[in-house]
Amino acid sequence: GDYRNERLARADEDSSQLRLRAVADRVFRDLEAEISSLKPDFEARDFTNKLHQELAALRGRELPGLLNSYFFYGFMARHVEMWRPVIEDARAELYDAARDAGIALADDAFPTYPAMAACVRQAVGDYLYQSGDALIPKIDDVFKHEADPFISKNELGDAILKVRFDRFDAALQAVLD
């Protein structure tokens, strides 16, 4: 960008950390890549074998062709929960970057007023700390929402019901024939 501040205009590592948008973009790209890497390989033979074993172990009194909702909910919750450390790392990295940038900018803005720079650093730190604490319950709510495949995604529920009815009809037809 066109930065008039000499420190921001430099292309060194120290100056690039002050550009929070660039840092946030990098963190979000890394977050997306890490979450994508956690996606199970649905086509792999060992994945399907493990899935069949888990389904058999949790088989309840479902009619043939009906979804074992307990298993499906647990499967989704387990896989979504694997994202938590990755998201926590991204949150912490963004917090640290914002804190470090705020401190550096306060020092640059008030070089001859160290007491004022200290007050600004304290205010930035307090604000980020409070914001970080307020973010944790929101992240927990997102995890709760994402882990529940039955109420959070209407398309998924509709697709599951269609498969259920089709399989139930096929099973019922097989019994009647």
XYZ file of N, CA and C in Angstrom:
531
model
N 0.804 -1.182 0.000
C 0.000 0.000 0.000
C 0.851 1.250 0.000
N 0.202 2.375 -0.054
C 0.864 3.673 -0.036
C 0.875 4.171 1.403
N 1.959 3.863 2.127
C 2.063 4.238 3.532
C 2.930 5.491 3.664
N 2.434 6.489 4.365
C 3.192 7.719 4.573
C 4.080 7.612 5.814
N 3.749 6.693 6.701
C 4.566 6.466 7.878
C 5.785 5.664 7.449
N 6.959 6.155 7.813
C 8.202 5.513 7.372
C 8.295 4.060 7.831
N 7.868 3.787 9.061
C 7.969 2.421 9.575
C 7.037 1.474 8.823
N 5.853 1.947 8.497
C 4.922 1.103 7.752
C 5.364 0.905 6.307
N 6.055 1.885 5.767
C 6.475 1.818 4.366
C 7.619 0.842 4.138
N 8.391 0.566 5.197
C 9.509 -0.367 5.032
C 8.982 -1.766 4.716
N 9.815 -2.552 4.061
C 9.412 -3.899 3.664
C 10.021 -4.976 4.545
N 10.532 -4.610 5.716
C 11.159 -5.613 6.568
C 10.101 -6.369 7.393
N 10.537 -7.414 8.055
C 9.639 -8.280 8.830
C 8.928 -7.513 9.944
N 9.660 -6.632 10.613
C 9.101 -5.861 11.720
C 7.945 -4.984 11.237
N 8.100 -4.339 10.106
C 7.058 -3.466 9.570
C 5.863 -4.256 9.049
N 6.125 -5.413 8.464
C 5.014 -6.201 7.923
C 4.096 -6.720 9.026
N 4.621 -6.885 10.245
C 3.781 -7.342 11.363
C 2.801 -6.265 11.812
N 3.053 -5.021 11.427
C 2.147 -3.932 11.787
C 0.931 -3.881 10.874
N 0.990 -4.537 9.766
C -0.128 -4.553 8.812
C -1.045 -5.721 9.188
N -1.975 -5.445 10.086
C -2.812 -6.501 10.656
C -3.656 -7.220 9.613
N -4.085 -6.511 8.591
C -4.896 -7.158 7.557
C -4.090 -8.251 6.862
N -2.847 -7.964 6.560
C -1.994 -8.965 5.911
C -1.749 -10.143 6.844
N -1.527 -9.858 8.124
C -1.324 -10.936 9.103
C -2.589 -11.777 9.218
N -3.747 -11.110 9.320
C -5.018 -11.840 9.443
C -5.286 -12.689 8.206
N -5.020 -12.152 7.030
C -5.216 -12.940 5.804
C -4.351 -14.191 5.812
N -3.090 -14.057 6.238
C -2.202 -15.211 6.294
C -2.702 -16.234 7.313
N -3.119 -15.758 8.478
C -3.626 -16.663 9.514
C -4.870 -17.400 9.014
N -5.766 -16.697 8.345
C -6.978 -17.345 7.850
C -6.684 -18.333 6.721
N -5.723 -18.021 5.872
C -5.333 -18.985 4.831
C -4.744 -20.246 5.469
N -3.888 -20.052 6.465
C -3.310 -21.198 7.169
C -4.396 -22.005 7.885
N -5.342 -21.304 8.502
C -6.445 -21.964 9.198
C -7.273 -22.797 8.226
N -7.594 -22.229 7.087
C -8.367 -22.954 6.076
C -7.618 -24.201 5.600
N -6.319 -24.065 5.366
C -5.521 -25.203 4.903
C -5.457 -26.295 5.972
N -5.288 -25.903 7.236
C -5.202 -26.905 8.304
C -6.529 -27.619 8.511
N -7.632 -26.890 8.457
C -8.940 -27.530 8.621
C -9.219 -28.451 7.436
N -8.856 -28.028 6.243
C -9.032 -28.890 5.064
C -8.212 -30.163 5.181
N -7.032 -30.058 5.792
C -6.183 -31.248 5.934
C -6.771 -32.245 6.940
N -7.677 -31.791 7.787
C -8.294 -32.675 8.780
C -9.501 -33.430 8.222
N -9.899 -33.097 7.005
C -11.054 -33.758 6.397
C -10.733 -35.235 6.164
N -11.619 -36.118 6.587
C -11.354 -37.542 6.360
C -11.335 -37.870 4.867
N -10.578 -38.881 4.514
C -10.562 -39.363 3.135
C -11.714 -40.346 2.983
N -12.855 -39.844 2.568
C -14.073 -40.643 2.508
C -13.969 -41.808 1.527
N -13.065 -41.717 0.576
C -12.918 -42.764 -0.436
C -11.950 -43.874 -0.012
N -11.185 -43.647 1.039
C -10.179 -44.626 1.458
C -10.841 -45.876 2.031
N -10.288 -47.031 1.705
C -10.836 -48.305 2.158
C -10.815 -48.404 3.686
N -9.706 -47.975 4.319
C -9.624 -48.081 5.770
C -10.645 -47.174 6.461
N -10.959 -46.034 5.847
C -11.979 -45.153 6.426
C -13.349 -45.828 6.393
N -13.702 -46.409 5.249
C -15.017 -47.059 5.162
C -15.086 -48.293 6.054
N -13.982 -49.052 6.159
C -13.976 -50.217 7.061
C -14.180 -49.782 8.512
N -13.486 -48.738 8.916
C -13.627 -48.229 10.279
C -15.051 -47.725 10.517
N -15.604 -47.072 9.528
C -16.975 -46.566 9.622
C -17.957 -47.717 9.796
N -17.790 -48.777 9.021
C -18.676 -49.949 9.138
C -18.540 -50.604 10.516
N -17.317 -50.692 11.032
C -17.115 -51.275 12.363
C -17.792 -50.434 13.438
N -17.649 -49.119 13.354
C -18.286 -48.246 14.333
C -19.805 -48.336 14.236
N -20.320 -48.392 13.023
C -21.770 -48.521 12.840
C -22.280 -49.826 13.435
N -21.550 -50.900 13.204
C -21.960 -52.201 13.737
C -21.916 -52.201 15.262
N -20.894 -51.566 15.826
C -20.757 -51.533 17.287
C -21.862 -50.702 17.935
N -22.333 -49.684 17.239
C -23.363 -48.802 17.798
C -24.759 -49.117 17.271
N -24.888 -50.235 16.595
C -26.180 -50.598 16.017
C -27.203 -50.750 17.124
N -28.258 -50.033 17.000
C -29.326 -50.085 17.992
C -30.523 -50.828 17.437
N -31.667 -50.281 17.663
C -32.893 -50.925 17.208
C -33.489 -50.192 16.016
N -32.602 -49.620 15.186
C -33.085 -48.933 14.004
C -33.609 -49.950 12.999
N -34.620 -49.562 12.294
C -35.109 -50.411 11.217
C -34.103 -50.379 10.069
N -34.044 -51.415 9.269
C -33.110 -51.414 8.138
C -33.347 -50.194 7.251
N -32.267 -49.564 6.878
C -32.347 -48.405 6.000
C -32.455 -47.081 6.736
N -32.659 -47.123 8.036
C -32.756 -45.876 8.787
C -31.401 -45.502 9.363
N -31.170 -44.223 9.468
C -29.902 -43.710 9.955
C -29.783 -43.895 11.461
N -28.612 -44.306 11.908
C -28.321 -44.369 13.327
C -27.909 -42.957 13.748
N -28.866 -42.197 14.275
C -28.618 -40.791 14.561
C -27.566 -40.607 15.656
N -27.496 -41.519 16.617
C -26.495 -41.422 17.671
C -25.091 -41.506 17.070
N -24.895 -42.452 16.172
C -23.591 -42.604 15.529
C -23.264 -41.378 14.684
N -24.226 -40.932 13.898
C -23.985 -39.809 12.988
C -23.652 -38.540 13.769
N -24.375 -38.287 14.824
C -24.111 -37.113 15.655
C -22.708 -37.206 16.264
N -22.366 -38.366 16.796
C -21.040 -38.559 17.388
C -19.934 -38.403 16.366
N -20.143 -38.930 15.176
C -19.154 -38.821 14.099
C -18.908 -37.357 13.756
N -19.983 -36.597 13.574
C -19.850 -35.185 13.231
C -19.181 -34.412 14.370
N -19.606 -34.655 15.593
C -19.049 -33.936 16.741
C -17.559 -34.223 16.895
N -17.157 -35.489 16.701
C -15.744 -35.856 16.811
C -14.895 -35.137 15.769
N -15.389 -35.102 14.544
C -14.600 -34.494 13.473
C -14.567 -32.974 13.585
N -15.659 -32.366 13.986
C -15.669 -30.915 14.160
C -14.775 -30.526 15.339
N -14.772 -31.334 16.378
C -13.963 -31.028 17.565
C -12.459 -31.052 17.243
N -12.067 -31.772 16.204
C -10.655 -31.796 15.800
C -10.191 -30.418 15.334
N -11.141 -29.540 14.981
C -10.789 -28.197 14.533
C -10.411 -27.283 15.698
N -10.844 -27.622 16.915
C -10.697 -26.702 18.048
C -9.253 -26.238 18.274
N -8.250 -27.139 18.348
C -6.886 -26.645 18.582
C -6.387 -25.739 17.462
N -6.776 -26.034 16.232
C -6.348 -25.227 15.096
C -6.956 -23.824 15.196
N -8.218 -23.769 15.561
C -8.894 -22.475 15.693
C -8.349 -21.705 16.889
N -8.079 -22.395 17.979
C -7.505 -21.727 19.147
C -6.119 -21.161 18.824
N -5.330 -21.898 18.057
C -4.013 -21.398 17.651
C -4.152 -20.134 16.790
N -5.114 -20.139 15.874
C -5.332 -18.967 15.015
C -5.797 -17.782 15.854
N -6.704 -18.020 16.801
C -7.184 -16.938 17.672
C -6.015 -16.340 18.464
N -5.181 -17.208 19.023
C -4.045 -16.738 19.812
C -3.047 -15.970 18.938
N -2.831 -16.440 17.729
C -1.892 -15.759 16.835
C -2.406 -14.372 16.457
N -3.712 -14.261 16.195
C -4.288 -12.954 15.875
C -4.238 -12.022 17.088
N -4.496 -12.562 18.251
C -4.421 -11.765 19.486
C -3.009 -11.213 19.666
N -2.017 -12.093 19.548
C -0.624 -11.676 19.711
C -0.228 -10.630 18.670
N -0.672 -10.825 17.427
C -0.319 -9.874 16.369
C -0.943 -8.508 16.637
N -2.191 -8.487 17.059
C -2.849 -7.208 17.350
C -2.199 -6.525 18.550
N -1.872 -7.288 19.565
C -1.213 -6.716 20.743
C 0.154 -6.144 20.372
N 0.946 -6.921 19.639
C 2.282 -6.466 19.252
C 2.216 -5.227 18.360
N 1.257 -5.212 17.426
C 1.115 -4.044 16.554
C 0.682 -2.827 17.358
N -0.248 -3.001 18.282
C -0.693 -1.879 19.113
C 0.434 -1.306 19.944
N 1.234 -2.175 20.511
C 2.376 -1.723 21.321
C 3.387 -0.977 20.453
N 3.713 -1.534 19.288
C 4.696 -0.900 18.405
C 4.187 0.445 17.889
N 2.910 0.515 17.539
C 2.362 1.778 17.040
C 2.296 2.829 18.144
N 1.988 2.413 19.369
C 1.965 3.364 20.490
C 3.371 3.910 20.738
N 4.360 3.045 20.662
C 5.747 3.497 20.864
C 6.180 4.456 19.756
N 5.735 4.174 18.524
C 6.067 5.056 17.399
C 5.326 6.392 17.484
N 4.082 6.358 17.929
C 3.271 7.570 17.959
C 3.698 8.540 19.057
N 4.202 8.006 20.146
C 4.553 8.862 21.285
C 5.997 8.626 21.750
N 6.959 8.814 20.867
C 8.341 8.517 21.271
C 8.857 9.441 22.377
N 8.362 10.655 22.431
C 8.846 11.591 23.457
C 7.952 11.616 24.691
N 6.879 10.813 24.675
C 5.958 10.761 25.814
C 5.812 9.305 26.277
N 6.786 8.783 26.961
C 6.754 7.367 27.343
C 5.586 7.015 28.265
N 5.158 7.927 29.110
C 4.022 7.633 29.989
C 2.733 7.485 29.169
N 2.562 8.344 28.162
C 1.381 8.236 27.299
C 1.444 6.942 26.485
N 2.609 6.603 25.981
C 2.759 5.347 25.232
C 2.415 4.159 26.129
N 2.826 4.218 27.393
C 2.512 3.135 28.339
C 1.010 3.036 28.573
N 0.333 4.187 28.666
C -1.135 4.181 28.846
C -1.832 3.575 27.630
N -1.377 3.952 26.447
C -1.975 3.405 25.221
C -1.706 1.906 25.141
N -0.486 1.477 25.464
C -0.171 0.038 25.456
C -1.091 -0.708 26.428
N -1.281 -0.143 27.603
C -2.152 -0.769 28.602
C -3.597 -0.841 28.103
N -4.069 0.236 27.502
C -5.443 0.262 26.989
C -5.626 -0.772 25.870
N -4.642 -0.846 24.979
C -4.707 -1.837 23.895
C -4.711 -3.244 24.478
N -3.822 -3.497 25.417
C -3.758 -4.823 26.039
C -5.050 -5.185 26.755
N -5.609 -4.232 27.517
C -6.869 -4.496 28.234
C -8.009 -4.776 27.259
N -8.100 -3.961 26.208
C -9.170 -4.146 25.232
C -9.068 -5.515 24.551
N -7.876 -5.870 24.127
C -7.694 -7.153 23.447
C -7.954 -8.324 24.387
N -7.554 -8.190 25.637
C -7.795 -9.247 26.614
C -9.298 -9.458 26.813
N -10.039 -8.362 26.978
C -11.492 -8.459 27.155
C -12.163 -9.007 25.897
N -11.714 -8.549 24.746
C -12.288 -9.032 23.483
C -12.001 -10.520 23.288
N -10.791 -10.925 23.650
C -10.433 -12.344 23.536
C -11.284 -13.214 24.432
N -11.536 -12.743 25.659
C -12.399 -13.494 26.578
C -13.830 -13.560 26.063
N -14.310 -12.473 25.457
C -15.672 -12.448 24.931
C -15.808 -13.351 23.705
N -14.717 -13.597 23.027
C -14.749 -14.419 21.814
C -14.868 -15.910 22.117
N -14.348 -16.360 23.239
C -14.322 -17.790 23.554
C -15.725 -18.401 23.604
N -16.710 -17.806 24.288
C -18.061 -18.398 24.257
C -18.678 -18.388 22.854
N -18.330 -17.397 22.061
C -18.850 -17.355 20.688
C -18.265 -18.497 19.863
N -16.998 -18.787 20.059
C -16.368 -19.911 19.366
C -17.024 -21.218 19.818
N -17.271 -21.349 21.120
C -17.951 -22.548 21.633
C -19.329 -22.711 21.010
N -20.068 -21.610 20.844
C -21.387 -21.676 20.204
C -21.289 -22.143 18.759
N -20.267 -21.668 18.052
C -20.083 -22.096 16.655
C -19.779 -23.591 16.610
N -18.946 -24.074 17.530
C -18.652 -25.503 17.566
C -19.914 -26.310 17.855
N -20.702 -25.850 18.788
C -21.943 -26.542 19.121
C -22.871 -26.604 17.908
N -22.956 -25.492 17.198
C -23.806 -25.411 16.011
C -23.286 -26.319 14.889
N -21.994 -26.278 14.646
C -21.407 -27.079 13.568
C -21.419 -28.573 13.868
N -21.326 -28.934 15.135
C -21.270 -30.352 15.499
C -22.628 -31.024 15.418
N -23.701 -30.248 15.354
C -25.043 -30.827 15.323
C -25.581 -30.830 13.897
N -25.448 -31.947 13.212
C -25.840 -31.988 11.805
C -27.352 -31.988 11.594
N -28.122 -32.191 12.639
C -29.560 -32.355 12.457
C -30.333 -31.053 12.503
N -29.910 -30.096 13.313
C -30.690 -28.871 13.397
C -30.038 -27.694 12.698
N -28.777 -27.805 12.389
C -28.088 -26.643 11.856
C -28.072 -26.580 10.333
N -28.320 -27.670 9.684
C -28.233 -27.682 8.232
C -29.500 -28.320 7.663
N -30.422 -27.488 7.240
C -31.705 -27.996 6.752
C -31.548 -28.895 5.532
N -30.626 -28.551 4.641
C -30.446 -29.373 3.440
C -30.007 -30.785 3.816
N -29.128 -30.877 4.803
C -28.655 -32.184 5.240
C -29.808 -32.994 5.822
N -30.623 -32.359 6.654
C -31.764 -33.049 7.239
C -32.732 -33.546 6.170
N -32.992 -32.714 5.177
C -33.884 -33.119 4.084
C -33.297 -34.288 3.299
N -31.995 -34.233 3.042
C -31.341 -35.323 2.305
C -31.371 -36.615 3.113
N -31.153 -36.524 4.419
C -31.178 -37.707 5.278
C -32.575 -38.313 5.295
N -33.586 -37.466 5.415
C -34.959 -37.974 5.418
C -35.288 -38.661 4.101
N -34.854 -38.110 2.977
C -35.113 -38.735 1.684
C -34.448 -40.107 1.614
N -33.196 -40.191 2.038
C -32.490 -41.477 2.026
C -33.185 -42.457 2.970
N -33.594 -41.978 4.132
C -34.299 -42.833 5.089
C -35.560 -43.432 4.470
N -36.368 -42.575 3.880
C -37.625 -43.043 3.308
C -37.384 -43.993 2.136
N -36.401 -43.672 1.297
C -36.087 -44.557 0.168
C -35.615 -45.925 0.662
N -34.742 -45.942 1.660
C -34.234 -47.215 2.185
C -35.327 -47.987 2.922
N -36.153 -47.268 3.646
C -37.248 -47.938 4.349
C -38.216 -48.561 3.336
N -38.539 -47.828 2.285
C -39.416 -48.371 1.253
C -38.805 -49.602 0.606
N -37.493 -49.554 0.338
C -36.814 -50.711 -0.281
C -36.827 -51.905 0.676
N -36.569 -51.674 1.963
C -36.570 -52.752 2.951
C -37.987 -53.325 3.109
N -38.962 -52.462 3.151
C -40.347 -52.916 3.292
C -40.772 -53.704 2.052
N -40.379 -53.246 0.888
C -40.709 -53.948 -0.349
C -40.033 -55.331 -0.379
N -38.805 -55.407 0.106
C -38.099 -56.693 0.153
C -38.811 -57.674 1.093
N -39.330 -57.180 2.204
C -40.055 -58.040 3.123
C -41.379 -58.505 2.540
N -42.049 -57.629 1.845
C -43.361 -57.956 1.274
C -43.256 -58.887 0.063
N -42.127 -58.873 -0.619
C -41.962 -59.718 -1.825
C -41.635 -61.099 -1.482
